[in-house]
């Protein structure tokens, strides 16, 4: 919208810059290459001017102004580093530090803390306060995942605004007034938003911290590897942080086409292989053995009788290719479990720009959380959300109307004329309705598992063959006593030990390369962010070795490549 | 000619002069020089008077270390049985003495005066592994002294020094850079 306004010229620290009228001064300064310190301002959220850190001197204005709330106008001359402005910035920092405990050495934010950075860069260097600092409760667990330190909070409201504007569940609130104002949850509640982890990234001090990552490393200890979240089919772009090749945490990377810059708690905390017992060595009937021997036994077993190859919808494309080859050469059945497949037309970007979004029984809030945030972006831009079905709908706060059946929806909404385009329809039966409404947005039943979109067309596994090759880390259904199983997995769980079976240890998706296809069909690359257990192999390598033991060439064939492209 | 004789005599005079002065060489290792109070030798981790470790596991020493000789793995204190004051302590604290260049930046960086470089300098040992000093060794240097130094030509036993006892405590006896009665220490305790 701002692009449509005529451009104006402003001069910031002597730099002339042309930006659309109505642009915030802080964004104009960014364009001019001038850094203005901020705490509360965040480009993805509405400005509030709560922290006063971005004070600048604008000519012809009597007092310092906050750059984050001031729109530019023609001919504006701004000084960010003159005496008046720096005095204001120093005063704000001094007041902030009047009550901020200087416990940086035991604070997890230390080393990646905007308050530290701004104090070094824009602060006074010393404190003139001799009064005792405010004493408040430290390390209050807000939920299973988040811990709050009230002494450190500088009341920038970033977390409160995130939960209100971006997530929309208002899970956090600012309580009390003035000097006693605090961040918190309502009495008796916990901070149980599926997006609570984002507040850790947003917090400019060490007030909201991860309990999982608490006291595990310093920012300078971490090796950072860009990769892809293996939690669901959205395929959020992430950065894996490891210390000494051991995974410690995961943070989002911005990708406006996919996840904006958000990540859900499931992806952020639960997909990491932390606190999960790993499968460390191959075993035949519960007896640890070498890869060579285990592969030999597996090949023998696979050749012995009718076989079904069952893949998890979260294995990589390369592994799927090898599994397909093995199944074809063995003339075995190939199935996927759990069923998750689905295809959509068009992209997440088309969903974000939709004016009408219809969910056919699909609870995106729980199934594909970050996609729910993208749906909310569309709603904020004037879209309307309709839900069909009796099931749960995590986006109930934003739903304009809920209908029992598709017919009811069509009848009620098309009564006064056509629905505003583009229309996005997600859920079972979306294609038919999409054709009926001539939808121009994202239409289809999206896959939910990490690589589910690559499994489209694979039949559901039957688990009936006497020999079953199970690829991927799933809670496979209990088998009949007649069958023998070969499992490739990374966690030690599962019915590995007691009955005739072979288990082969895999690397976790965050410890291997490979590619995943997200729900809109984008192929993205996994990069190993940590070391796998010594005997664990990437899923595609394990299957290639198995193919070799079966004397099958697992080289990717053109047909499969074409199908995956 | 006469000039040459003069130079010869002057040289002899210098030699004679020094031959009657007291010797400044020390018969190391039988004799050891006392080191200065600022000497930067083997590291030592300190405790508070109440027995809690001063180290809070902040990793600033490891961050400051120019030779990456320090490894700190922090953990959260059990409030019932804290290892150090506050929320955080060092679960693992190791210094690789081969890497260390004894610059003292760890001491500079430490916000709680937990680590100091002591006066001890005989740190040789027989294998690389034993140069990695653990937290226990650093907290209790008298018990975990390096093994007895063997010198090929003067292999004389030095009782008291190597058997984890008196010698080293004598060495450390007067070396208490962090007096526990300083205002800083009192404030930390509070």
XYZ file of C-alpha atoms in Angstrom:
755
model
C 0.000 0.000 0.000
C 2.814 2.350 0.921
C 4.339 1.807 -2.517
C 1.409 3.587 -4.133
C 2.154 6.834 -2.281
C 4.417 9.414 -3.931
C 8.068 9.281 -2.923
C 9.486 11.969 -0.655
C 13.068 13.004 -0.044
C 14.472 13.039 3.465
C 17.980 13.796 4.665
C 19.229 11.554 7.442
C 22.669 12.395 8.837
C 23.458 14.175 5.601
C 22.384 11.197 3.482
C 19.641 11.984 1.020
C 17.192 9.143 0.586
C 13.956 8.807 -1.403
C 11.256 6.678 0.181
C 7.474 6.444 -0.241
C 5.517 8.928 1.812
C 4.367 7.426 5.079
C 7.447 5.231 5.478
C 8.597 5.122 9.074
C 11.717 7.146 9.722
C 13.504 4.076 11.038
C 12.959 2.213 7.755
C 14.119 5.251 5.789
C 17.262 5.348 7.938
C 17.881 1.668 7.197
C 17.673 2.501 3.503
C 20.118 5.363 4.002
C 22.488 3.003 5.813
C 22.117 4.788 9.142
C 21.737 2.620 12.226
C 19.233 3.785 14.816
C 19.229 1.689 18.010
C 15.920 -0.023 18.837
C 14.403 -2.395 21.365
C 10.655 -2.379 20.879
C 10.525 -1.752 17.143
C 10.297 -4.860 14.981
C 9.723 -4.646 11.232
C 7.087 -7.406 11.325
C 4.947 -5.702 13.954
C 3.183 -2.409 14.423
C 5.318 0.277 16.068
C 4.461 1.300 19.635
C 7.266 3.625 20.701
C 7.487 1.915 24.072
C 11.217 1.840 24.699
C 12.207 5.366 23.479
C 15.571 4.009 22.343
C 15.251 5.334 18.791
C 15.152 9.035 19.746
C 16.344 11.252 16.895
C 16.589 14.983 16.352
C 14.324 16.247 13.573
C 14.833 19.823 12.436
C 11.984 22.211 13.245
C 10.648 19.856 15.910
C 11.010 21.125 19.476
C 11.821 17.784 21.077
C 13.431 14.485 20.182
C 11.136 12.101 18.301
C 10.989 8.309 18.199
C 12.110 7.196 14.752
C 9.985 4.054 14.910
C 6.668 5.917 15.103
C 7.407 8.958 12.956
C 6.433 8.770 9.282
C 8.712 10.689 6.936
C 7.573 13.817 5.143
C 9.029 15.853 2.293
C 12.240 17.703 3.085
C 12.625 16.274 6.585
C 16.142 16.756 7.963
C 17.057 14.237 10.640
C 20.110 13.944 12.842
C 20.638 10.646 14.643
C 24.135 11.238 15.976
C 24.207 14.907 16.976
C 24.594 15.974 20.600
C 20.886 16.261 21.283
C 20.078 12.839 19.853
C 22.983 11.003 21.499
C 22.222 12.648 24.842
C 18.659 11.372 24.553
C 19.758 7.874 23.596
C 22.283 7.745 26.423
C 19.668 8.904 28.920
C 17.204 6.232 27.781
C 19.825 3.514 28.144
C 20.904 4.797 31.522
C 17.328 4.677 32.770
C 16.837 1.202 31.323
C 19.944 -0.017 33.096
C 18.872 1.644 36.351
C 16.861 -1.463 37.113
C 18.265 -4.029 34.702
C 20.351 -6.491 36.727
C 23.888 -6.755 35.435
C 23.863 -10.526 35.675
C 24.989 -10.957 32.084
C 27.502 -13.634 33.134
C 24.695 -15.990 34.137
C 22.232 -14.804 31.491
C 21.722 -16.990 28.438
C 21.225 -13.944 26.236
C 24.759 -12.754 26.951
C 26.659 -12.413 23.701
C 23.558 -12.050 21.522
C 21.751 -9.399 23.541
C 20.559 -6.172 21.878
C 20.692 -4.425 25.266
C 24.373 -5.338 25.608
C 25.090 -4.327 22.029
C 23.252 -1.009 22.208
C 24.846 -0.180 25.547
C 28.290 -0.736 24.104
C 27.512 1.204 20.969
C 25.207 3.996 22.141
C 25.373 3.943 25.948
C 27.057 6.070 28.546
C 29.613 3.450 29.577
C 29.108 4.115 33.275
C 26.118 4.312 35.572
C 25.408 7.233 37.855
C 22.826 5.263 39.830
C 23.919 4.204 43.285
C 20.466 3.171 44.478
C 19.750 -0.539 44.935
C 18.159 -2.179 41.922
C 14.640 -3.534 41.812
C 14.396 -7.106 43.120
C 11.894 -9.400 41.419
C 11.366 -13.089 40.984
C 13.938 -14.703 38.721
C 13.561 -17.744 36.489
C 9.789 -18.132 36.662
C 8.759 -21.075 34.476
C 5.937 -19.733 32.286
C 5.479 -23.079 30.567
C 7.318 -26.299 29.810
C 9.338 -24.397 27.256
C 9.757 -20.805 28.419
C 11.258 -19.252 31.528
C 10.733 -15.592 32.493
C 13.127 -13.370 34.425
C 11.172 -10.288 35.481
C 14.192 -8.316 36.674
C 15.627 -8.307 33.173
C 12.461 -7.238 31.361
C 12.586 -3.729 29.870
C 8.872 -3.652 28.918
C 9.271 -3.366 25.165
C 6.081 -5.412 24.659
C 7.574 -7.301 21.728
C 6.394 -10.633 23.136
C 2.941 -9.324 24.016
C 2.594 -7.780 20.565
C 3.766 -10.961 18.860
C 1.166 -13.051 20.655
C -1.482 -10.455 19.883
C -0.641 -9.420 16.320
C 1.132 -12.391 14.778
C -0.141 -15.443 16.678
C -3.432 -13.819 17.650
C -3.932 -15.894 20.798
C -2.984 -13.127 23.252
C -1.216 -15.654 25.433
C 0.878 -12.972 27.143
C -0.209 -9.695 28.684
C 1.300 -6.682 30.353
C 0.003 -6.453 33.892
C -0.092 -3.561 36.354
C 1.025 -0.048 35.567
C 4.041 2.233 35.404
C 7.079 1.079 37.365
C 5.443 -2.118 38.549
C 4.292 -3.157 35.095
C 5.166 -6.763 34.282
C 4.820 -9.327 31.545
C 2.883 -12.440 32.436
C 0.128 -14.910 31.806
C -3.261 -14.862 33.473
C -3.481 -16.396 36.935
C -3.529 -20.165 36.819
C -2.601 -20.286 33.153
C 0.610 -21.290 31.489
C 2.166 -19.754 28.392
C 0.905 -22.504 26.116
C 0.846 -20.929 22.695
C 2.137 -23.124 19.850
C 4.303 -20.164 18.846
C 5.739 -19.247 22.253
C 9.318 -19.977 21.133
C 9.323 -16.968 18.832
C 9.163 -14.666 21.846
C 12.617 -15.961 22.861
C 14.043 -14.718 19.565
C 12.118 -11.447 19.807
C 13.021 -10.620 23.423
C 15.789 -7.983 23.264
C 17.014 -8.927 26.747
C 17.290 -12.205 28.650
C 13.777 -12.019 30.084
C 12.183 -14.790 28.019
C 14.478 -17.748 27.559
C 14.261 -21.325 26.366
C 14.263 -23.973 29.070
C 15.590 -26.502 26.596
C 18.623 -24.385 25.667
C 19.118 -22.949 29.158
C 22.802 -22.810 30.127
C 23.936 -25.097 27.337
C 26.222 -22.829 25.341
C 27.309 -19.300 24.506
C 26.681 -17.759 21.093
C 30.386 -17.911 20.306
C 30.432 -21.671 20.964
C 27.860 -22.411 18.292
C 28.384 -23.706 14.787
C 25.459 -22.452 12.719
C 24.152 -24.492 9.798
C 21.263 -23.367 7.617
C 18.816 -26.222 7.136
C 15.133 -27.100 6.895
C 12.786 -27.989 9.733
C 11.776 -31.647 9.513
C 8.664 -31.192 11.622
C 5.939 -30.775 9.033
C 5.282 -30.102 5.369
C 5.597 -26.316 5.636
C 9.384 -26.746 5.407
C 10.343 -23.739 7.521
C 13.863 -22.450 6.944
C 15.929 -22.839 10.081
C 19.419 -22.496 11.412
C 20.785 -25.409 13.441
C 23.023 -24.427 16.327
C 25.454 -27.052 17.533
C 28.229 -27.018 20.068
C 31.081 -29.453 19.486
C 28.954 -31.119 16.793
C 26.087 -31.726 19.255
C 22.791 -30.032 18.463
C 21.726 -27.411 21.017
C 18.872 -25.421 19.517
C 17.174 -24.337 16.323
C 16.150 -20.836 15.275
C 14.177 -19.664 12.240
C 15.697 -18.106 9.137
C 13.663 -15.575 7.212
C 12.110 -16.828 3.997
C 9.161 -14.678 2.943
C 8.003 -17.347 0.491
C 7.618 -19.977 3.199
C 7.783 -19.218 6.903
C 8.232 -15.436 7.026
C 10.558 -15.498 10.028
C 8.547 -17.644 12.406
C 8.797 -21.155 13.710
C 6.323 -23.198 15.725
C 7.211 -24.715 19.089
C 6.851 -28.261 17.810
C 9.475 -27.631 15.151
C 11.723 -25.556 17.348
C 11.822 -27.792 20.402
C 10.327 -31.213 19.671
C 11.972 -32.121 16.387
C 15.446 -31.886 17.919
C 16.861 -35.277 18.898
C 17.520 -34.081 22.449
C 16.718 -36.322 25.376
C 15.691 -39.108 23.007
C 17.524 -42.397 23.246
C 19.253 -43.001 19.945
C 19.672 -46.263 18.122
C 23.463 -46.586 18.108
C 24.291 -49.834 16.347
C 22.725 -52.316 13.966
C 21.128 -55.309 15.646
C 19.812 -58.640 14.397
C 17.180 -60.162 16.711
C 18.313 -57.862 19.469
C 22.003 -58.840 19.126
C 24.300 -55.936 18.238
C 26.250 -56.590 15.066
C 28.133 -54.841 12.289
C 26.541 -53.032 9.346
C 27.922 -55.602 6.909
C 26.408 -58.518 8.786
C 23.130 -56.738 9.437
C 22.836 -55.842 5.737
C 23.635 -59.441 4.790
C 20.884 -60.731 7.100
C 18.491 -58.074 5.846
C 19.146 -58.981 2.200
C 18.587 -62.645 2.983
C 15.342 -61.865 4.767
C 14.112 -59.593 1.961
C 14.753 -62.298 -0.618
C 13.052 -64.981 1.492
C 9.443 -64.102 0.932
C 6.769 -61.658 -0.173
C 7.900 -58.261 0.974
C 6.373 -54.859 1.559
C 8.508 -51.735 1.582
C 6.899 -49.177 3.887
C 8.233 -45.650 4.003
C 7.599 -42.868 6.444
C 6.447 -39.623 4.797
C 9.369 -37.809 6.399
C 12.285 -39.567 4.691
C 14.307 -37.658 2.111
C 13.670 -37.780 -1.622
C 16.951 -39.608 -2.119
C 15.908 -42.317 0.337
C 12.490 -42.543 -1.286
C 14.178 -43.047 -4.622
C 16.322 -45.896 -3.243
C 13.305 -47.474 -1.511
C 11.310 -47.282 -4.747
C 14.150 -48.995 -6.618
C 14.404 -51.754 -4.028
C 10.648 -52.337 -4.054
C 10.550 -52.482 -7.856
C 13.482 -54.887 -8.149
C 12.148 -57.158 -5.414
C 8.672 -56.977 -6.951
C 7.535 -55.967 -3.473
C 4.656 -53.766 -2.476
C 5.497 -50.123 -1.714
C 3.377 -48.176 0.710
C 3.498 -45.103 2.888
C 2.486 -44.883 6.529
C 1.046 -42.837 8.141
C -1.001 -41.497 5.233
C -0.299 -37.826 4.793
C -0.197 -37.231 1.099
C -1.771 -34.351 -0.671
C -1.112 -31.908 -3.414
C -1.885 -28.252 -3.657
C -2.105 -25.890 -6.549
C -0.033 -22.722 -6.299
C 2.084 -21.520 -3.414
C 2.099 -20.208 0.123
C 2.618 -16.764 -1.349
C -0.754 -17.111 -3.111
C -2.322 -18.066 0.217
C -0.915 -14.936 1.878
C -2.463 -12.683 -0.762
C -5.868 -14.420 -0.711
C -9.020 -12.471 0.041
C -11.057 -15.550 0.917
C -9.675 -18.578 2.731
C -11.787 -21.684 3.286
C -10.598 -24.502 5.543
C -12.363 -27.793 4.905
C -11.976 -29.481 8.280
C -8.238 -28.797 8.273
C -6.960 -27.418 11.568
C -3.881 -25.638 10.215
C -3.180 -24.192 13.669
C -2.211 -27.659 14.924
C -1.347 -29.565 11.754
C 0.762 -26.930 9.993
C 1.227 -24.179 12.609
C 3.355 -21.722 10.654
C 0.897 -21.912 7.766
C -1.730 -20.657 10.226
C 0.422 -17.552 10.789
C 0.559 -17.047 7.022
C -3.252 -17.393 6.899
C -3.439 -14.664 9.529
C -1.255 -12.440 7.342
C -3.850 -12.756 4.606
C -6.622 -11.929 7.087
C -4.758 -8.837 8.290
C -4.596 -7.662 4.691
C -8.365 -7.841 4.498
C -9.050 -11.503 3.841
C -11.871 -13.518 5.365
C -11.586 -16.999 6.854
C -14.346 -19.628 6.743
C -14.237 -23.032 8.370
C -16.247 -26.076 7.371
C -16.747 -29.022 9.672
C -17.289 -29.900 13.301
C -13.651 -30.518 14.193
C -11.283 -28.304 16.148
C -10.215 -25.027 14.579
C -7.263 -23.326 16.245
C -7.917 -20.195 14.178
C -11.401 -19.810 15.699
C -10.631 -16.263 16.823
C -10.134 -15.190 13.241
C -12.865 -17.266 11.606
C -15.646 -15.170 10.098
C -18.119 -18.045 9.938
C -18.196 -21.779 10.535
C -20.393 -24.082 8.465
C -21.357 -27.697 8.965
C -21.127 -28.677 5.299
C -19.659 -27.377 2.072
C -23.177 -26.955 0.633
C -24.117 -24.655 3.500
C -20.998 -22.595 2.918
C -21.630 -22.250 -0.805
C -25.248 -21.362 -0.223
C -24.548 -18.785 2.479
C -21.524 -17.103 0.910
C -22.412 -17.030 -2.750
C -25.898 -15.761 -1.984
C -24.932 -12.115 -2.405
C -22.684 -12.713 -5.385
C -19.248 -14.159 -5.931
C -16.680 -14.422 -3.146
C -13.734 -12.038 -3.490
C -10.805 -13.612 -5.351
C -8.183 -14.932 -4.879
C -9.844 -17.771 -3.001
C -7.686 -20.335 -1.187
C -9.224 -23.633 -0.149
C -7.396 -26.152 2.029
C -8.552 -29.561 3.196
C -10.139 -32.762 1.958
C -12.279 -32.118 -1.100
C -10.702 -28.762 -1.772
C -10.166 -29.468 -5.452
C -13.865 -29.958 -6.225
C -14.864 -26.825 -4.356
C -11.964 -24.957 -5.915
C -13.263 -25.764 -9.384
C -16.762 -24.780 -8.358
C -15.654 -21.393 -7.051
C -12.947 -20.923 -9.722
C -10.445 -20.387 -6.930
C -7.251 -18.561 -7.864
C -5.370 -19.057 -4.585
C -3.792 -22.092 -2.987
C -6.125 -25.038 -3.447
C -5.739 -28.597 -2.276
C -5.228 -30.904 0.630
C -1.719 -30.177 1.816
C 0.611 -32.885 3.011
C 1.350 -32.714 6.727
C 4.529 -34.789 7.187
C 7.936 -33.302 6.368
C 8.307 -34.845 2.919
C 4.661 -35.781 2.492
C 4.303 -33.919 -0.773
C 6.853 -36.269 -2.364
C 4.735 -39.298 -1.452
C 1.720 -38.255 -3.482
C 0.402 -41.259 -5.335
C 1.920 -43.888 -3.062
C -0.691 -46.300 -1.679
C -1.255 -46.619 2.053
C 0.805 -49.433 3.554
C -1.050 -52.677 4.311
C 1.395 -54.300 6.792
C 0.251 -57.695 5.470
C 3.395 -59.075 3.833
C 5.389 -61.514 5.978
C 8.579 -59.481 5.445
C 8.375 -55.732 5.993
C 11.066 -53.158 5.329
C 10.237 -50.074 7.414
C 12.098 -46.907 6.493
C 11.924 -43.898 8.791
C 11.397 -42.982 12.383
C 7.719 -43.696 12.986
C 5.752 -45.418 15.719
C 4.949 -48.282 13.396
C 1.769 -50.210 14.221
C 2.276 -53.497 16.014
C 2.832 -56.317 13.614
C 1.249 -59.717 13.371
C 3.334 -62.495 14.896
C 3.929 -64.037 11.471
C 5.958 -61.172 10.075
C 9.629 -60.304 10.213
C 10.710 -56.693 10.115
C 13.691 -54.699 9.010
C 13.606 -51.244 10.569
C 15.692 -48.220 9.598
C 15.247 -45.595 12.307
C 17.138 -43.115 14.465
C 15.404 -43.462 17.831
C 15.799 -46.546 19.967
C 12.054 -46.826 20.535
C 9.961 -49.421 18.741
C 9.641 -53.158 18.952
C 13.279 -53.720 18.143
C 14.550 -56.275 20.551
C 12.314 -59.199 21.281
C 11.078 -60.687 18.015
C 12.775 -61.672 14.765
C 13.819 -58.351 13.407
C 16.723 -56.313 12.098
C 17.286 -52.697 13.087
C 19.667 -50.325 11.318
C 20.551 -46.948 12.871
C 19.851 -43.835 10.814
C 21.108 -40.294 11.164
C 18.556 -37.709 12.292
C 17.355 -35.371 9.494
C 19.395 -32.602 11.162
C 22.543 -34.712 10.895
C 22.445 -35.532 7.204
C 22.070 -34.088 3.747
C 19.077 -34.759 1.594
C 16.168 -32.925 0.087
C 12.579 -32.473 1.190
C 9.601 -31.220 -0.786
C 7.310 -28.927 1.132
C 3.541 -28.748 0.739
C 3.674 -26.231 -2.096
C 6.242 -28.316 -4.001
C 9.430 -26.389 -3.190
C 12.448 -28.690 -3.017
C 14.715 -27.690 -0.141
C 18.048 -29.030 0.998
C 18.851 -30.393 4.445
C 22.358 -29.721 5.702
C 23.996 -31.662 8.530
C 24.137 -29.368 11.545
C 25.530 -31.923 13.975
C 27.343 -35.237 14.088
C 25.285 -38.419 13.958
C 26.155 -41.350 16.238
C 29.214 -43.129 14.867
C 27.375 -46.100 13.360
C 24.354 -44.184 12.063
C 24.023 -43.635 8.321
C 21.916 -41.117 6.377
C 18.642 -42.700 5.258
C 19.578 -42.648 1.567
C 22.995 -44.168 2.244
C 21.544 -46.960 4.380
C 19.084 -47.849 1.617
C 21.756 -47.655 -1.059
C 23.864 -50.073 0.964
C 20.894 -52.355 1.381
C 20.343 -52.237 -2.383
C 23.976 -53.143 -2.884
C 23.628 -56.111 -0.523
C 20.649 -57.163 -2.663
C 22.760 -56.673 -5.833
C 20.407 -53.938 -7.032
C 21.724 -50.820 -8.639
C 20.226 -47.975 -6.616
C 21.473 -45.294 -8.949
C 18.726 -42.736 -9.434
C 16.855 -43.509 -12.620
C 15.447 -40.895 -14.934
C 11.851 -41.917 -14.316
C 12.030 -41.327 -10.552
C 13.966 -38.137 -11.011
C 11.317 -36.840 -13.357
C 8.608 -37.750 -10.867
C 10.428 -35.917 -8.086
C 11.253 -32.838 -10.115
C 101.380 -1.241 22.058
C 100.660 0.417 25.395
C 97.037 0.792 24.403
C 96.823 -2.979 23.917
C 98.228 -3.662 27.380
C 95.710 -1.203 28.875
C 92.789 -2.966 27.209
C 94.092 -6.325 28.426
C 94.342 -5.058 31.992
C 90.897 -3.502 31.864
C 89.432 -6.790 30.709
C 91.207 -8.737 33.423
C 90.008 -6.220 35.997
C 86.388 -6.795 34.919
C 86.840 -10.539 35.236
C 88.444 -10.239 38.640
C 85.776 -7.840 39.841
C 82.937 -10.236 38.925
C 84.688 -13.281 40.317
C 84.457 -11.884 43.850
C 80.871 -10.625 43.586
C 78.065 -12.867 44.957
C 76.694 -15.270 42.307
C 73.290 -14.416 40.880
C 72.745 -17.800 39.207
C 70.454 -20.224 40.975
C 71.167 -23.932 41.097
C 67.797 -24.906 39.642
C 66.114 -27.308 40.228
C 67.654 -27.817 43.666
C 67.139 -24.143 44.336
C 64.120 -22.194 43.177
C 63.709 -18.479 42.884
C 60.708 -16.935 44.536
C 58.368 -15.633 41.910
C 56.784 -12.212 41.829
C 53.287 -11.680 43.145
C 52.167 -10.989 39.581
C 53.626 -14.209 38.242
C 51.308 -16.034 35.851
C 51.728 -19.748 36.385
C 49.343 -22.616 36.876
C 45.682 -21.623 37.127
C 43.700 -22.048 40.248
C 39.937 -21.893 40.803
C 38.793 -20.364 44.062
C 35.901 -21.013 46.387
C 33.868 -18.720 48.594
C 34.419 -19.037 52.324
C 31.164 -20.972 52.597
C 32.565 -23.643 50.277
C 30.617 -22.696 47.151
C 32.625 -22.416 43.973
C 33.188 -18.855 42.837
C 32.919 -19.923 39.189
C 29.446 -19.371 37.758
C 30.123 -21.031 34.421
C 29.667 -17.860 32.368
C 32.296 -18.919 29.797
C 33.792 -15.442 29.603
C 37.263 -16.891 30.291
C 36.770 -19.318 27.420
C 35.596 -16.442 25.230
C 38.579 -14.279 26.166
C 41.161 -17.044 25.816
C 43.278 -16.302 22.724
C 44.486 -19.888 22.426
C 41.122 -21.547 23.056
C 42.546 -23.525 25.917
C 39.485 -23.350 28.167
C 36.361 -25.463 27.921
C 33.367 -24.628 30.090
C 30.098 -26.507 30.073
C 27.567 -24.728 32.242
C 24.513 -26.193 33.920
C 21.682 -25.037 36.136
C 22.207 -25.122 39.891
C 20.028 -27.362 41.973
C 18.553 -24.837 44.405
C 18.718 -27.409 47.217
C 22.379 -28.232 46.688
C 23.939 -25.363 44.765
C 27.476 -25.674 43.503
C 27.891 -21.909 43.145
C 25.857 -18.858 44.114
C 23.129 -18.033 41.601
C 21.441 -20.024 38.876
C 24.404 -21.205 36.886
C 27.540 -23.213 37.575
C 30.294 -24.872 35.589
C 29.469 -28.543 35.203
C 32.727 -29.048 33.390
C 35.751 -26.761 33.498
C 38.925 -27.772 31.720
C 42.124 -25.982 30.805
C 44.478 -27.470 28.271
C 47.877 -26.531 29.668
C 49.637 -27.262 26.380
C 47.519 -24.706 24.595
C 47.614 -22.134 27.384
C 50.017 -19.268 26.830
C 49.670 -17.929 30.387
C 48.578 -14.500 29.245
C 46.132 -14.074 32.119
C 43.206 -12.868 30.007
C 40.954 -15.455 31.677
C 41.736 -13.816 34.993
C 40.981 -10.394 33.487
C 37.681 -11.580 32.017
C 36.379 -13.353 35.103
C 33.556 -11.293 36.616
C 33.652 -13.116 39.957
C 37.413 -13.523 40.535
C 37.072 -17.283 40.321
C 40.211 -17.970 38.319
C 43.708 -16.754 39.128
C 47.063 -17.669 37.704
C 49.234 -18.938 40.541
C 52.994 -19.014 41.139
C 53.586 -22.619 40.128
C 55.498 -23.140 36.920
C 56.752 -26.738 36.898
C 53.993 -28.226 34.798
C 55.734 -30.806 32.647
C 54.252 -34.250 32.414
C 54.557 -37.489 30.486
C 51.558 -37.576 28.155
C 49.309 -35.069 26.444
C 46.176 -36.247 28.195
C 47.474 -35.292 31.607
C 47.855 -31.672 30.516
C 44.089 -31.257 30.455
C 43.418 -29.959 33.946
C 39.909 -30.644 35.166
C 37.835 -28.555 37.525
C 38.787 -30.779 40.476
C 42.488 -30.303 39.744
C 42.109 -26.545 39.407
C 40.054 -26.219 42.575
C 42.538 -28.233 44.603
C 46.004 -27.592 43.197
C 47.763 -28.853 46.289
C 46.281 -32.299 45.955
C 46.551 -32.463 42.193
C 50.121 -31.255 41.730
C 51.837 -32.402 38.549
C 53.880 -35.514 38.871
C 57.409 -35.306 40.288
C 59.718 -33.631 37.861
C 62.672 -35.787 36.861
C 65.828 -34.112 35.688
C 68.385 -36.404 34.145
C 71.428 -35.063 35.946
C 69.963 -34.002 39.285
C 67.415 -36.611 40.099
C 67.155 -35.828 43.734
C 63.944 -36.409 45.618
C 62.345 -33.260 46.841
C 60.238 -34.420 49.734
C 57.085 -32.565 50.442
C 56.763 -31.083 47.005
C 55.385 -33.887 44.936
C 53.403 -35.946 47.410
C 50.551 -33.496 47.434
C 51.561 -31.803 50.605
C 53.582 -29.262 52.335
C 55.832 -27.940 49.620
C 53.135 -26.632 47.398
C 51.093 -25.234 50.224
C 54.186 -23.357 51.289
C 54.392 -22.063 47.774
C 50.776 -20.945 47.862
C 50.846 -19.985 51.521
C 51.315 -16.281 51.095
C 49.750 -16.107 47.674
C 46.163 -15.109 48.300
C 45.392 -12.481 45.701
C 41.666 -12.747 46.425
C 41.399 -11.918 50.072
C 37.966 -13.040 51.186
C 37.583 -9.994 53.382
C 37.466 -7.515 50.497
C 34.233 -5.545 50.087
C 33.701 -7.215 46.687
C 33.686 -10.649 48.262
C 31.288 -9.567 50.980
C 28.929 -8.142 48.428
C 29.003 -11.350 46.418
C 28.172 -13.358 49.495
C 25.180 -11.190 50.329
